[in-house]
Each structure stands twice: as structure tokens, then as C-alpha cells.
Short mmCIF file of C-alpha atoms in Angstrom, two decimals:
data_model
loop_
_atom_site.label_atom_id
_atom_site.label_comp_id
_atom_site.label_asym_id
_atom_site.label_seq_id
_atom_site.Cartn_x
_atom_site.Cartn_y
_atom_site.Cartn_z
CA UNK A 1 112.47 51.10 161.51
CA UNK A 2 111.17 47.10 161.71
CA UNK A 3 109.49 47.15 165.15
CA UNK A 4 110.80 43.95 167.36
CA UNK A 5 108.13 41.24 167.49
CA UNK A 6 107.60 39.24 170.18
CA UNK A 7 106.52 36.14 168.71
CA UNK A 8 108.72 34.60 165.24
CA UNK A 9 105.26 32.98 164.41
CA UNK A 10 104.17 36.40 163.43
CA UNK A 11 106.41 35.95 160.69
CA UNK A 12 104.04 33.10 159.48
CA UNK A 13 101.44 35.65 157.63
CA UNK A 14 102.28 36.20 154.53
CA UNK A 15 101.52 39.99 154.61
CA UNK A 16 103.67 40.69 157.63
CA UNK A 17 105.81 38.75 156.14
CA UNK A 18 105.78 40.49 152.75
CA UNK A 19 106.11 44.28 154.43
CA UNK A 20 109.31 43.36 156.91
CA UNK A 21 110.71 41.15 153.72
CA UNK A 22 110.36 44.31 151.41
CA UNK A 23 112.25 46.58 154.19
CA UNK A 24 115.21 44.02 154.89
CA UNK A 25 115.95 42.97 151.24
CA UNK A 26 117.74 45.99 150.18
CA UNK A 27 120.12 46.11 153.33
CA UNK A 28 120.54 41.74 153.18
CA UNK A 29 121.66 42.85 149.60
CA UNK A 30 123.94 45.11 150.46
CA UNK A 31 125.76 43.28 153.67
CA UNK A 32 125.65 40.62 150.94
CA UNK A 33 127.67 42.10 148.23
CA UNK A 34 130.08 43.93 150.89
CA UNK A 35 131.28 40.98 152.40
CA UNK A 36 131.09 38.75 149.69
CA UNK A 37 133.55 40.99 147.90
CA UNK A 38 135.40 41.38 150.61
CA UNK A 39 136.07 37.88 151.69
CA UNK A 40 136.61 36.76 147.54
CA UNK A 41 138.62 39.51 146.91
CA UNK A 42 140.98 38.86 150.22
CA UNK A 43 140.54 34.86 149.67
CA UNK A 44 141.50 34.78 146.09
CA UNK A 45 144.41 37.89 145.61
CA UNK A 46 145.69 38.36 149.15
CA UNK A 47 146.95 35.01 150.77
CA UNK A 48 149.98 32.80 149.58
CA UNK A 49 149.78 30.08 147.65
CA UNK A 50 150.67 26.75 148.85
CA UNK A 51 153.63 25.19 148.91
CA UNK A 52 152.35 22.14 147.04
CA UNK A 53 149.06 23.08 145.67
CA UNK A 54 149.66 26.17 143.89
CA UNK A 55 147.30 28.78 143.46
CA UNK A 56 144.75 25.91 143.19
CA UNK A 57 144.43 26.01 146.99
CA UNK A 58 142.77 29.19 146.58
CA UNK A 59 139.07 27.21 145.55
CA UNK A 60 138.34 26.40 148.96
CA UNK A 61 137.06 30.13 149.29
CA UNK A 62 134.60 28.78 146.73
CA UNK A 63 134.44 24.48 147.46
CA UNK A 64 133.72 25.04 151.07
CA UNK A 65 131.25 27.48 151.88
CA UNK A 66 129.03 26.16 148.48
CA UNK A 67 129.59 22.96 150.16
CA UNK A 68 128.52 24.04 153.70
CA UNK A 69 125.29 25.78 152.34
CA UNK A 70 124.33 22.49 150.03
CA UNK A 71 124.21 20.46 153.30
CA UNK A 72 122.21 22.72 155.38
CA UNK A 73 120.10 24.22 152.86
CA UNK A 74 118.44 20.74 153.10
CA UNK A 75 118.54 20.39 156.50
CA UNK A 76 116.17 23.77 156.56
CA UNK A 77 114.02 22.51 153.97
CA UNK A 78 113.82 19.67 156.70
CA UNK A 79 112.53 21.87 159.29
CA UNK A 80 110.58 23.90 156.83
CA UNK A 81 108.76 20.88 155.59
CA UNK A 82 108.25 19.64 159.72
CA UNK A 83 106.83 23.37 160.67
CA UNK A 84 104.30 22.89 157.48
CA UNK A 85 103.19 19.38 158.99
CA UNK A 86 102.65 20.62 162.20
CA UNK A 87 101.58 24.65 162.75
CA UNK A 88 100.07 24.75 158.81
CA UNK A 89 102.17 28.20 157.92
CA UNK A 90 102.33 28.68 154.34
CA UNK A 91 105.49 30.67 154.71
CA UNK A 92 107.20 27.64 155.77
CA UNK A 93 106.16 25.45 153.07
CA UNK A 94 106.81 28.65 150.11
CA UNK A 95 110.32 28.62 152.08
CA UNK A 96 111.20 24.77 151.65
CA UNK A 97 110.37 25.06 147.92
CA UNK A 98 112.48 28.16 146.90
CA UNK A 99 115.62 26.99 148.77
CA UNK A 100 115.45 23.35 146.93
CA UNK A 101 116.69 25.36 143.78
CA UNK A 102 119.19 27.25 145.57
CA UNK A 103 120.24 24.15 147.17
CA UNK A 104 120.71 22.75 143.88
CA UNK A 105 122.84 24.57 142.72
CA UNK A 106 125.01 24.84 146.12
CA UNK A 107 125.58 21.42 145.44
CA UNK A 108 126.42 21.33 141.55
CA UNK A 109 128.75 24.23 142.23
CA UNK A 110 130.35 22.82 145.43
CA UNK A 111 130.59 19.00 142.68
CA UNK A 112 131.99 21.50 139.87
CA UNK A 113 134.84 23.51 141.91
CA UNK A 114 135.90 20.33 143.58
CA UNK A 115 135.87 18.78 140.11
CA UNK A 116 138.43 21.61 138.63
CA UNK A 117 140.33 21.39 141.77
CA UNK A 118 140.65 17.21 141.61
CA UNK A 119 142.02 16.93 138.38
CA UNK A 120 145.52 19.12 139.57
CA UNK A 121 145.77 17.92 142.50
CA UNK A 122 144.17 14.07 142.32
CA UNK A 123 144.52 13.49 138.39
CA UNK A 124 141.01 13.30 137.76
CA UNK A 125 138.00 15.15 138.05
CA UNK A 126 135.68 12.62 140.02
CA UNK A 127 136.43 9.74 141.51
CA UNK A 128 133.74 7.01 143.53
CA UNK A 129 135.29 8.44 146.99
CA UNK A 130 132.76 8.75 149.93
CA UNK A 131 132.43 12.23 150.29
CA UNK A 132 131.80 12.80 146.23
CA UNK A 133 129.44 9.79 146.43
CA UNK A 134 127.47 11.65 148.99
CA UNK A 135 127.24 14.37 147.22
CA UNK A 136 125.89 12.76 144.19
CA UNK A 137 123.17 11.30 146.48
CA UNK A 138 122.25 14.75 147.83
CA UNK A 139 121.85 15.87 143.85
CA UNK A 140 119.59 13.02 143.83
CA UNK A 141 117.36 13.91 146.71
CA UNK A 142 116.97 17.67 145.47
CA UNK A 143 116.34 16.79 141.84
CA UNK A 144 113.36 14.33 143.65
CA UNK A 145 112.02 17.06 145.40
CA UNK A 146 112.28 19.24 142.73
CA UNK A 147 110.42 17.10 140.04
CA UNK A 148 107.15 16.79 142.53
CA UNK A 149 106.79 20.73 142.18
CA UNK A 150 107.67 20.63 138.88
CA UNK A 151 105.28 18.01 137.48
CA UNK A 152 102.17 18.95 140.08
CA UNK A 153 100.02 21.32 140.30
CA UNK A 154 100.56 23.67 143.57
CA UNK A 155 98.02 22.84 146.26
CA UNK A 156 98.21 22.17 150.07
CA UNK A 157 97.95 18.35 149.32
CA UNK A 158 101.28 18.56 147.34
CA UNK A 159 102.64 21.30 150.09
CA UNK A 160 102.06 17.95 152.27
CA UNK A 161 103.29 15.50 149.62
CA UNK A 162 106.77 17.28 149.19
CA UNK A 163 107.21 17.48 152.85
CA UNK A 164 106.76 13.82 153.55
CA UNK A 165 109.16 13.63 150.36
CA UNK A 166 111.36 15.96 151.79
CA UNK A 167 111.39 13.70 155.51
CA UNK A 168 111.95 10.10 153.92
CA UNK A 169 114.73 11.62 151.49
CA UNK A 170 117.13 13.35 154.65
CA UNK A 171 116.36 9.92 156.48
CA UNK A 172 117.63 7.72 153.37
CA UNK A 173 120.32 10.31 152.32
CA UNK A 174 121.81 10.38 156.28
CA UNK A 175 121.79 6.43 155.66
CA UNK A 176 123.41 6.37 152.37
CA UNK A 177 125.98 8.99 153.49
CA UNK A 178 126.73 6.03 156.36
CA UNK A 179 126.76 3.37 154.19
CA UNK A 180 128.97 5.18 151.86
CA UNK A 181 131.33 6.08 154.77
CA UNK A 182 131.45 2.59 156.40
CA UNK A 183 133.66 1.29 154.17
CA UNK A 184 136.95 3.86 153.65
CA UNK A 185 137.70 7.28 154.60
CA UNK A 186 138.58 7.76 150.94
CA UNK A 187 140.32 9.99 149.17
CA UNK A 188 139.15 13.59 150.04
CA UNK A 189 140.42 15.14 153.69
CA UNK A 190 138.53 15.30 156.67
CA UNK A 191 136.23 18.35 157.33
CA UNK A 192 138.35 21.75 156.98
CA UNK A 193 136.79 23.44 160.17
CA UNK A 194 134.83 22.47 162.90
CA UNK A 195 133.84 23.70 166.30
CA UNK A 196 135.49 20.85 168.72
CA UNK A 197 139.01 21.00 166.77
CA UNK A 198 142.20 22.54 168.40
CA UNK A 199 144.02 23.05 165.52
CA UNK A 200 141.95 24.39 161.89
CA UNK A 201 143.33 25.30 159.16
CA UNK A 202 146.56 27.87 158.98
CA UNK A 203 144.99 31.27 160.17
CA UNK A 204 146.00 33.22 157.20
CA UNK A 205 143.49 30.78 154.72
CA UNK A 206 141.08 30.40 158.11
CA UNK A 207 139.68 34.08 158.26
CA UNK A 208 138.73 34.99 154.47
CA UNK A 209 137.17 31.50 154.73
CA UNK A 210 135.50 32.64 157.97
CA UNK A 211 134.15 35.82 155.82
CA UNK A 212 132.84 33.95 152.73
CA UNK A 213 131.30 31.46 154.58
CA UNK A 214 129.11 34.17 156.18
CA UNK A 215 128.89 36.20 152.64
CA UNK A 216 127.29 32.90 150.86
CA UNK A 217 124.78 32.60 153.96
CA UNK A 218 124.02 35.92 153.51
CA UNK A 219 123.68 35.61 149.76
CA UNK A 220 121.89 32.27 150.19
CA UNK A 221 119.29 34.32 152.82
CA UNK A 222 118.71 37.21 150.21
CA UNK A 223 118.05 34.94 147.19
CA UNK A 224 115.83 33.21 149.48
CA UNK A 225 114.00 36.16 150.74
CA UNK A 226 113.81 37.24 147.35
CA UNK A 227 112.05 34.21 145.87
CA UNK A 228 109.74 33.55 149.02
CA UNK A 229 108.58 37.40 147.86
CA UNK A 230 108.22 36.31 144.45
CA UNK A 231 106.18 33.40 144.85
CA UNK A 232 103.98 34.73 147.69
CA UNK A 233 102.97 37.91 144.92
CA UNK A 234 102.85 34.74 142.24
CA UNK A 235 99.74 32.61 144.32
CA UNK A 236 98.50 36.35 145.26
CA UNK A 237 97.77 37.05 141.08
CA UNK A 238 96.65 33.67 140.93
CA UNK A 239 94.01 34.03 144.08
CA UNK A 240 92.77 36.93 142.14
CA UNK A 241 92.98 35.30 138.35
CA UNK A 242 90.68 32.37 140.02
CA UNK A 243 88.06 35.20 141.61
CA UNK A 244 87.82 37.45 138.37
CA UNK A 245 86.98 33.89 136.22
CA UNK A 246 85.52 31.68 138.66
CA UNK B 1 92.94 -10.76 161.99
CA UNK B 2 90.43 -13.51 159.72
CA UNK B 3 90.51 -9.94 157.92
CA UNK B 4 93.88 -9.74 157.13
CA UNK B 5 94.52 -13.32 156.38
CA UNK B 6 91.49 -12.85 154.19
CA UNK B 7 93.02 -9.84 152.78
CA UNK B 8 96.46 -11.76 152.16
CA UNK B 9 95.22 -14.85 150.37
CA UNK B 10 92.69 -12.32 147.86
CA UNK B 11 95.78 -10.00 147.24
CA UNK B 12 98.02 -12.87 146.47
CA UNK B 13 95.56 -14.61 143.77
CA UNK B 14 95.44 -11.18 142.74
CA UNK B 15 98.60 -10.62 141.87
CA UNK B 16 99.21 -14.01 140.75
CA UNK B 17 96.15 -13.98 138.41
CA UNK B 18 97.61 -11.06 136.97
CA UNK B 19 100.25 -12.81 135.59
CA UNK B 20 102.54 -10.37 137.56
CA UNK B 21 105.16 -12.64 138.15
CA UNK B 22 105.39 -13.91 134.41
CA UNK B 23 106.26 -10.11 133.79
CA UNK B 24 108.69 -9.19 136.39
CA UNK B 25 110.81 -12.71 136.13
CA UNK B 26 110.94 -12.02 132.15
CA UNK B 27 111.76 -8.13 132.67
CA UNK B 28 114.91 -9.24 134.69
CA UNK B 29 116.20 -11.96 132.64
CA UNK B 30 115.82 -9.48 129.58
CA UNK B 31 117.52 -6.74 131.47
CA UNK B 32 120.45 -9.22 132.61
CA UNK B 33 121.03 -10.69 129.23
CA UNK B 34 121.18 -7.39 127.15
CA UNK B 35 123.14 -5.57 129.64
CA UNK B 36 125.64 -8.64 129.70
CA UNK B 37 125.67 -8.44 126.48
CA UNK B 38 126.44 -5.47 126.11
CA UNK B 39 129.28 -6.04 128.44
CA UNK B 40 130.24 -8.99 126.33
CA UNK B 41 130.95 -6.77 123.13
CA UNK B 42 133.60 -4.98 125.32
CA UNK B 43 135.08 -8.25 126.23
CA UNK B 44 134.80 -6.99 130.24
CA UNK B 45 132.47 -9.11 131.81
CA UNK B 46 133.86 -9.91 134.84
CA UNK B 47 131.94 -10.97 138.03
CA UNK B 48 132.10 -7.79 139.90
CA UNK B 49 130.10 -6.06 136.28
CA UNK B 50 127.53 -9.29 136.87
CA UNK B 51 127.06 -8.54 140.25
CA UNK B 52 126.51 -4.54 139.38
CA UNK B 53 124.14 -6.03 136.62
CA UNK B 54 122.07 -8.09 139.06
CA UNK B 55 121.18 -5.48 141.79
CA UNK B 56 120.50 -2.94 139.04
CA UNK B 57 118.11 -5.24 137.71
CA UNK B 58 116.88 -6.20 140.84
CA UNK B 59 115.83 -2.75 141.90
CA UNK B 60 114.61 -1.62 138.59
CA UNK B 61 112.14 -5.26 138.53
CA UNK B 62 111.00 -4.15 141.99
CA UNK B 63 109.97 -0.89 140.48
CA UNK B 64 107.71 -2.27 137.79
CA UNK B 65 104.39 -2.82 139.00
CA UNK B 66 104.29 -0.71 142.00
CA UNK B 67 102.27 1.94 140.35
CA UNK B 68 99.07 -0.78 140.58
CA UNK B 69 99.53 -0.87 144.11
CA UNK B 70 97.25 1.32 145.61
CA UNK B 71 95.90 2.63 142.21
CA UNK B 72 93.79 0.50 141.37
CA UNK B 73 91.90 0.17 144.92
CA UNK B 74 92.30 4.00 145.04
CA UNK B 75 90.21 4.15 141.55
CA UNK B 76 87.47 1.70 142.18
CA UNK B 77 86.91 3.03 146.06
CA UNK B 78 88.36 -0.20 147.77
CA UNK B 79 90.52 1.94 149.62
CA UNK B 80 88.22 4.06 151.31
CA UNK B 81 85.93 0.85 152.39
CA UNK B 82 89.77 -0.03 153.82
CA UNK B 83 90.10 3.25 155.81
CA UNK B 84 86.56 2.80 157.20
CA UNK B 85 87.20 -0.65 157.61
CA UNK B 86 87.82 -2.26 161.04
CA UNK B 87 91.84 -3.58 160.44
CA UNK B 88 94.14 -0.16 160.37
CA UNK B 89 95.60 1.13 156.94
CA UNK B 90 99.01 0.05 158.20
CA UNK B 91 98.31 -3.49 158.01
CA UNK B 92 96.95 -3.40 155.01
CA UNK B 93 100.41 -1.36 153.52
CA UNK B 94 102.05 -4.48 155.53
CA UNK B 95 100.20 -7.23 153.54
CA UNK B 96 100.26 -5.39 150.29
CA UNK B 97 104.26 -5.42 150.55
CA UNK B 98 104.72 -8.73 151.97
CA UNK B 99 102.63 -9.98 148.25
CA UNK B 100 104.39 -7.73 146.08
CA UNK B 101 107.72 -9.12 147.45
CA UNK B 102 106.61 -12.85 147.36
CA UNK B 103 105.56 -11.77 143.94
CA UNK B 104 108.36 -9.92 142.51
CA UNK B 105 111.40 -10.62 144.16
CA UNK B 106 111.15 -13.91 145.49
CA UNK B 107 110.82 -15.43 141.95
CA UNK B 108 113.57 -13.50 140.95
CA UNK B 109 115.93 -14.31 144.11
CA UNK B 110 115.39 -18.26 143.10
CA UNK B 111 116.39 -17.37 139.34
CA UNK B 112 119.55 -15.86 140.75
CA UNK B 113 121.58 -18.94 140.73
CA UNK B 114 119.88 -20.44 137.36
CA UNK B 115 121.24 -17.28 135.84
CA UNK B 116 124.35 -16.50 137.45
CA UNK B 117 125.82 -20.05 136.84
CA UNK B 118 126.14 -19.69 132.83
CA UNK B 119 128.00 -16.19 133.16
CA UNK B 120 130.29 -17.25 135.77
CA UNK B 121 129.64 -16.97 139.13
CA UNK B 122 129.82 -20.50 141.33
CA UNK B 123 127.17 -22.02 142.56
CA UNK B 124 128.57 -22.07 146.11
CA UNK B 125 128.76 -17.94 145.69
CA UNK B 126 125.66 -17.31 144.37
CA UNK B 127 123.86 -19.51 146.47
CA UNK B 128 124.93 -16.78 149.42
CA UNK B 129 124.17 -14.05 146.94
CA UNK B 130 120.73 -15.22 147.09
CA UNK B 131 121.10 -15.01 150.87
CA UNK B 132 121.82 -11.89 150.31
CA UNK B 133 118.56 -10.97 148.96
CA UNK B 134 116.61 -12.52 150.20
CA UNK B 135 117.51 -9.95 153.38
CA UNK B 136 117.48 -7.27 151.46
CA UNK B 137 114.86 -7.49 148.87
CA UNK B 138 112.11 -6.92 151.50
CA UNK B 139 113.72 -3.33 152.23
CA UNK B 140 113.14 -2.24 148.64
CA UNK B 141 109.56 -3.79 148.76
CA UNK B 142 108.52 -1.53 151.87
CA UNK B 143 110.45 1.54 150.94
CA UNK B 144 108.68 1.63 147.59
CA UNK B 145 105.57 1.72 148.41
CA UNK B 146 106.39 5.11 149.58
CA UNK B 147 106.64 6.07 146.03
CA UNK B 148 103.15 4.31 145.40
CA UNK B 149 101.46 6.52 147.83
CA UNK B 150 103.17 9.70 147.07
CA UNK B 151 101.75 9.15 143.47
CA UNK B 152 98.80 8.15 144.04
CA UNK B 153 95.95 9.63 141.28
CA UNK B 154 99.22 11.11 139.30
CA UNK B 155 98.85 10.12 135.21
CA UNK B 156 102.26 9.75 134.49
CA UNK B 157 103.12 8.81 137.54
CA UNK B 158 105.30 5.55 137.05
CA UNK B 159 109.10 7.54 136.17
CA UNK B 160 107.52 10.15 139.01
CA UNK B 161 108.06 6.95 141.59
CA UNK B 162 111.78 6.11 139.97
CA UNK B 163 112.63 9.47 140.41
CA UNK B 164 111.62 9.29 144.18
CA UNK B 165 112.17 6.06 145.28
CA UNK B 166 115.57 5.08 143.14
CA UNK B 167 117.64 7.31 145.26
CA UNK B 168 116.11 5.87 148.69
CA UNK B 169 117.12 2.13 147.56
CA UNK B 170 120.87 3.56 147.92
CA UNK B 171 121.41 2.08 151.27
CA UNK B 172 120.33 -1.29 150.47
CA UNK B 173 122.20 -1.49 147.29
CA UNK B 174 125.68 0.37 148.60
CA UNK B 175 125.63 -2.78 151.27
CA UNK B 176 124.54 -5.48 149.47
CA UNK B 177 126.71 -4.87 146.39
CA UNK B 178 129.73 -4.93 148.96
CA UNK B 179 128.94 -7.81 150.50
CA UNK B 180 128.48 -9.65 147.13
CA UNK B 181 131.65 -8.43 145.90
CA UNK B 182 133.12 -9.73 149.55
CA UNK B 183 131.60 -12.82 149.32
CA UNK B 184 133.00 -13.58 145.49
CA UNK B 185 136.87 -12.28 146.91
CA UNK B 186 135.95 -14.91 150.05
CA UNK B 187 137.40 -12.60 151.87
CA UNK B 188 133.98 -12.44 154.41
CA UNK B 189 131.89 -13.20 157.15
CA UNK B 190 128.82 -14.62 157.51
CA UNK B 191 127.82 -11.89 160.21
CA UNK B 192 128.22 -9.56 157.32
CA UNK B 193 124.56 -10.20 156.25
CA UNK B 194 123.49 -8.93 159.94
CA UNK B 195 123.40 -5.23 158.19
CA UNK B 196 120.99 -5.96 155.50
CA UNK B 197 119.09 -7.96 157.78
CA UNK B 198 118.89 -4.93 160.28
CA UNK B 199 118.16 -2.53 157.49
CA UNK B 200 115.31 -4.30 156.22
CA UNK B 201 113.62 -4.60 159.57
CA UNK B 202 113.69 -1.10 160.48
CA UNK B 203 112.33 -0.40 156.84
CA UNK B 204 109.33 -2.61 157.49
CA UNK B 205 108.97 -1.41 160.86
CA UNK B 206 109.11 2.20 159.47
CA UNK B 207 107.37 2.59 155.77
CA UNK B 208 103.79 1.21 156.96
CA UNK B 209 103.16 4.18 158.83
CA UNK B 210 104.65 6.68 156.44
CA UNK B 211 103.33 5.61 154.41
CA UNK B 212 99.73 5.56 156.01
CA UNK B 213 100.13 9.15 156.72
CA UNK B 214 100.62 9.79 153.15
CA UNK B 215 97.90 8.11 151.73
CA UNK B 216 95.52 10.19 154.51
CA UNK B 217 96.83 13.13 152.99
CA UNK B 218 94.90 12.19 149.53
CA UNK B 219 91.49 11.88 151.33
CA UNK B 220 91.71 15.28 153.85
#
């Protein structure tokens, strides 16, 4: 069994890190693909349809968790990035760079369900609303920090680079989201859930959604476990490469 | 502070010696006519398309000779005698962006109404278009030498800094594109420009030390 660790900072070395990593995957992939079923297979075959939307009501199970994750998967790259700055832990940094991709595609799925739900329901598939527009600029900011790993070579002065990229971007992308939203309220609803609200949605849609929100974490922490272990073995060859030529 | 001044009046013959300002002005007025008309074949140019043509341009002109920024002081070692130097790095960042906007945007901001005129936009209106920018402009100045630093001893580093620094001029250009279009409807207020004004002081008060810290980072 994983002995408890005092500290989380232990975490930061990449071998510890590796060992509890290679334990934990296989059960994080399991809890992943149990309640990810579970909740899809509940959201999308066992609850009504609505009276107005149709079956089309049923993408939520998809739109909103995808959504969820493509906001807060940059937020942790945030605090990633902030933990590099500060305490130096190369975990942190590996950690900010394989969730940008993951984020990435959060977001282009969360832009590509709403589009096939919009076009029903709205008549078209995009439209210059606030919430879209934000969501365009958050493509934006991930493609940005994308390209600098893309197009440089991986050092600890680009670790730094694409963490100051990484700050500047969530400050300009919280101001554009205000800017956006100063204006109108627009055409998409207000947020489905939140924590301060008496009344969510109806209880039968509320608790599948509950359940896939938590499978896409979970299948959001797994992919990101899995590709923190890849990368880690990737700089590990390359350590060695360098020493057998150099 | 003799240093700075100094500084200031050696950047600004700089700049101007590099017949900067000859390029940027020309870039826009290209960019404006061929996108207008390009418009023009469609038979839709209306003022709201001129007024999406004119920040476009205005960001993109902004963009074009940022790369030289710190590049060129960063390649011949100017920059490290300015790290060692006496006056802080943040100063420096502040006079470099003051000359780049005095010598790419303002020229453009006083072509606005020579240009708007023709295609349709009163003089009245874009006499407090210009208003406009001349608030705003200075944001897009400071934020991009973010983009200048963050590239810094990068080849191809010129669409590198549009990639970056593009999305980060949203702010400025989401507001100032609405009050434009407010100000052409008349339906607006003067305090309107308030925003812009408030957005470009907390970028200058902001990017001099991010950008400071970034440009460290190339010399750890």
C-alpha cells in the first residue's frame, strides 16, 4: 500500500513521484472508466427528455463538465506555473505543460458540443455571445502557451518563460472575459450549478451531471498523471542520451 | 534621472533615424486601403466595417517593429551595461514604450481623421475616435513589450510575439471598438473614455515590471 506522507512537497521529486504515480494509475483508470460509464450511460439513456428541447438536452452531460474542466484546467496551470516560480519543483512545471493539451481540447470539445447543440435550439452554431466569445479567448491563451513549448527547446529558462506566459495570459483572459461581459448577458443561460444557489437544475438531470462531472475530473487527473509519467521518463532518456555523447 | 532623459532623447533619434515611422504610417494606410477595398467589392462598407478595419490595423501596426526592441541592445550587450547600470531596468522598459508609442501610434492616431474622412466617417466622430486612441494606444504599447521580452534571442521570433501578445490586446480592443461604434450611433458619453483611460494606466503601471522579471530570466 502507498504509505501517507506527511509533507505534499515530497511529491515534488520526480522519483517519488514516478513510484506512487505508477501504483495509483491503474486504480485512477479504473474509478475513471466506472463512473464515467456510469454517469454517460445514466445521463444519456435514463432521464426524460425535455419538454422543449428534445433529446438535445441530453449534451449537457457532455457541454458542462468539458466546460468546467477547460476553465480550471487553466487555473491549475496557473498555480502550477506560480509553484515553478517560487519552490523550483520540476514536477510542477512538467504538470502545467501536459494539462495545456488536455485543456485544449476541454475547450474545443466544450466549443464543439455547444456548437451541435446551438444550431437546434438557437438556429446557428456560433454566435458573438459573451460566454462563446470567452471561450474563443481561452482557445487563444492555450494555443499561446502551447506554441512556446512547441517552437523552443525545453530548458528551465523556457520552464520560466511559459510560466510568466502562463500569468499575463489568466490576467488578460479574466479581463477580456469582463470586457466581454460588460456589455449584455447574451444569449447563452446563466451558470447551470453553483454552490450559493437555492434552486439548480431539476434533480433528475442534476445527479448524472453530478457523476460526470466527477468522471471527467477523474479522467482529466489520469491523462494527466499519465503524461507527467511520460514526459518525466522522456527528459530521463534524454539526461542519459546527453551523458553517453557528451 | 539626466540618465533617463539622456536615454529618452538617444532612443527617440533612434527610432526616428530608423525611418520607423515612415514604415509603420505606410503599413497602416496599406492595410486600411486593401482591406476597404476589399470591403468595397462586396458593396458593404459601412462605418461599423471601417471602424473594425481601423483597430485591426491599429494593433497589427503596433506589432511591427517590436521585435527590435530589446533585440538589438540584447545582441550588441547594451542591455547588460543597462542592468549594471545605475537607473533600474524598469525605467528603461518605461522609456522604451513611451518612444515606440510616440513612434508608432501617435503618427498613426493623427492620420486617423485624414483617412477616415474620404470613407465616411465625420470629422466631428473621428475626431473623438482619435480620443479614443490616443487612451488606448499606450495600453497596447506596454503590453507588447511583454511579447518583446518573452522572445528575446528567438530567430523567428516576430509571429512567436503575435501569437502571444494578439490575444492580450483583447481588452483594449473589445472596449474601444464599443465605444467607437457608440460614439458613431451618438448614443454616448464622454465618461465612456474613463475605461480605456483606466486600462491603460494599470497596463503601464503593470508591464514594466513583468516585464523586467522576464528579461532577468534570459541572463540567470
Amino acid at each position: 500500500m502507498i504509505k501517507f506522507r506527511k509533507n505534499i512537497l515530497e511529491f515534488a521529486n520526480p522519483n517519488n513521484f514516478l513510484s506512487i504515480a505508477n501504483k495509483i494509475i491503474p486504480f485512477f483508470l479504473i474509478l475513471t472508466i466506472i463512473i464515467l460509464s456510469l454517469g454517460l450511460v445514466w445521463g444519456l439513456f435514463f432521464t426524460p427528455e425535455d419538454y422543449r428541447q428534445g433529446s438535445s438536452v441530453k449534451i449537457i452531460f457532455i457541454h458542462v463538465p468539458t466546460a468546467f474542466l477547460a476553465i480550471n484546467i487553466y487555473f491549475m496551470m496557473l498555480l502550477a506555473s506560480i509553484i515553478w516560480l517560487i519552490r523550483r519543483h520540476h514536477v510542477s512545471l512538467i504538470a502545467a505543460k501536459s494539462a495545456a493539451l488536455i485543456g485544449l481540447i476541454m475547450t474545443l470539445s466544450a466549443i464543439l458540443t455547444g456548437a451541435i447543440w446551438g444550431k437546434p435550439i438557437w438556429g446557428t452554431y456560433w454566435a458573438w455571445d459573451p460566454r462563446l466569445t470567452s471561450f474563443a479567448i481561452l482557445l487563444m491563451f492555450y494555443l499561446g502557451y502551447l506554441s512556446i513549448w512547441q517552437t523552443m527547446k525545453f530548458s528551465d529558462k523556457i520552464g520560466d518563460l511559459s510560466s510568466w506566459l502562463c500569468i499575463v495570459g489568466s490576467i488578460f483572459a479574466l479581463l477580456s472575459r469582463y470586457a466581454v461581459f460588460f456589455w449584455d448577458q447574451g444569449l447563452h443561460q446563466g451558470p447551470s450549478l453553483s454552490l450559493d444557489k437555492e434552486e439548480n437544475i431539476d434533480n433528475v438531470f442534476y445527479f448524472p451531471l453530478i457523476i460526470c462531472i466527477i468522471g471527467f475530473v477523474l479522467l482529466f487527473l489520469t491523462l494527466l498523471l499519465i503524461r507527467i509519467k511520460t514526459e518525466i521518463q522522456k527528459r530521463k532518456i534524454n539526461i542519459l542520451l546527453n551523458a553517453r555523447d557528451g | 534621472m539626466k540618465l533617463s532623459f539622456h536615454l529618452f532623447k538617444y532612443e527617440l533619434l533612434f527610432a526616428l533615424a530608423n525611418k520607423g515611422i515612415l514604415l509603420s504610417t505606410s503599413f497602416f494606410i496599406i492595410l486600411i486601403l486593401i482591406v476597404g477595398i476589399g470591403f468595397g467589392q462586396i458593396g458593404e462598407s459601412s462605418e461599423k466595417t471601417l471602424l473594425a478595419i481601423i483597430w485591426i490595423a491599429i494593433s497589427l501596426s503596433s506589432l511591427l517593429s517590436i521585435k527590435t526592441m530589446f533585440q538589438e541592445d540584447f545582441d550588441d550587450g547594451n542591455l547588460d551595461l543597462y542592468i549594471l547600470s545605475n537607473t533600474s531596468i524598469e525605467t528603461i522598459i518605461f522609456i522604451k514604450s513611451i518612444v515606440h508609442w510616440i513612434t508608432t501610434n501617435l503618427p498613426i492616431i493623427t492620420l486617423i481623421p485624414l483617412i477616415s474622412f474620404p470613407l465616411g466617417i465625420t470629422i466631428y466622430h473621428s475626431i473623438l475616435i482619435c480620443l479614443v486612441m490616443l487612451l488606448s494606444t499606450p495600453a497596447l504599447s506596454f503590453i507588447s513589450t511583454i511579447g518583446a521580452a518573452l522572445t528575446l534571442g528567438e530567430k523567428g521570433g516576430n509571429l512567436l510575439i503575435s501569437i502571444f501578445i494578439l490575444p492580450t490586446f483583447l481588452p483594449i480592443i473589445i472596449f474601444g471598438m464599443k465605444i467607437s461604434l457608440l460614439i458613431t450611433t451618438s448614443n454616448y458619453d464622454i465618461m465612456a473614455h474613463l475605461i480605456l483611460f483606466a486600462l491603460s494606466l494599470i497596463c503601464i503601471a503593470i508591464t514594466p515590471f513583468i516585464t523586467s522579471l522576464i528579461i532577468k530570466i534570459h541572463y540567470t
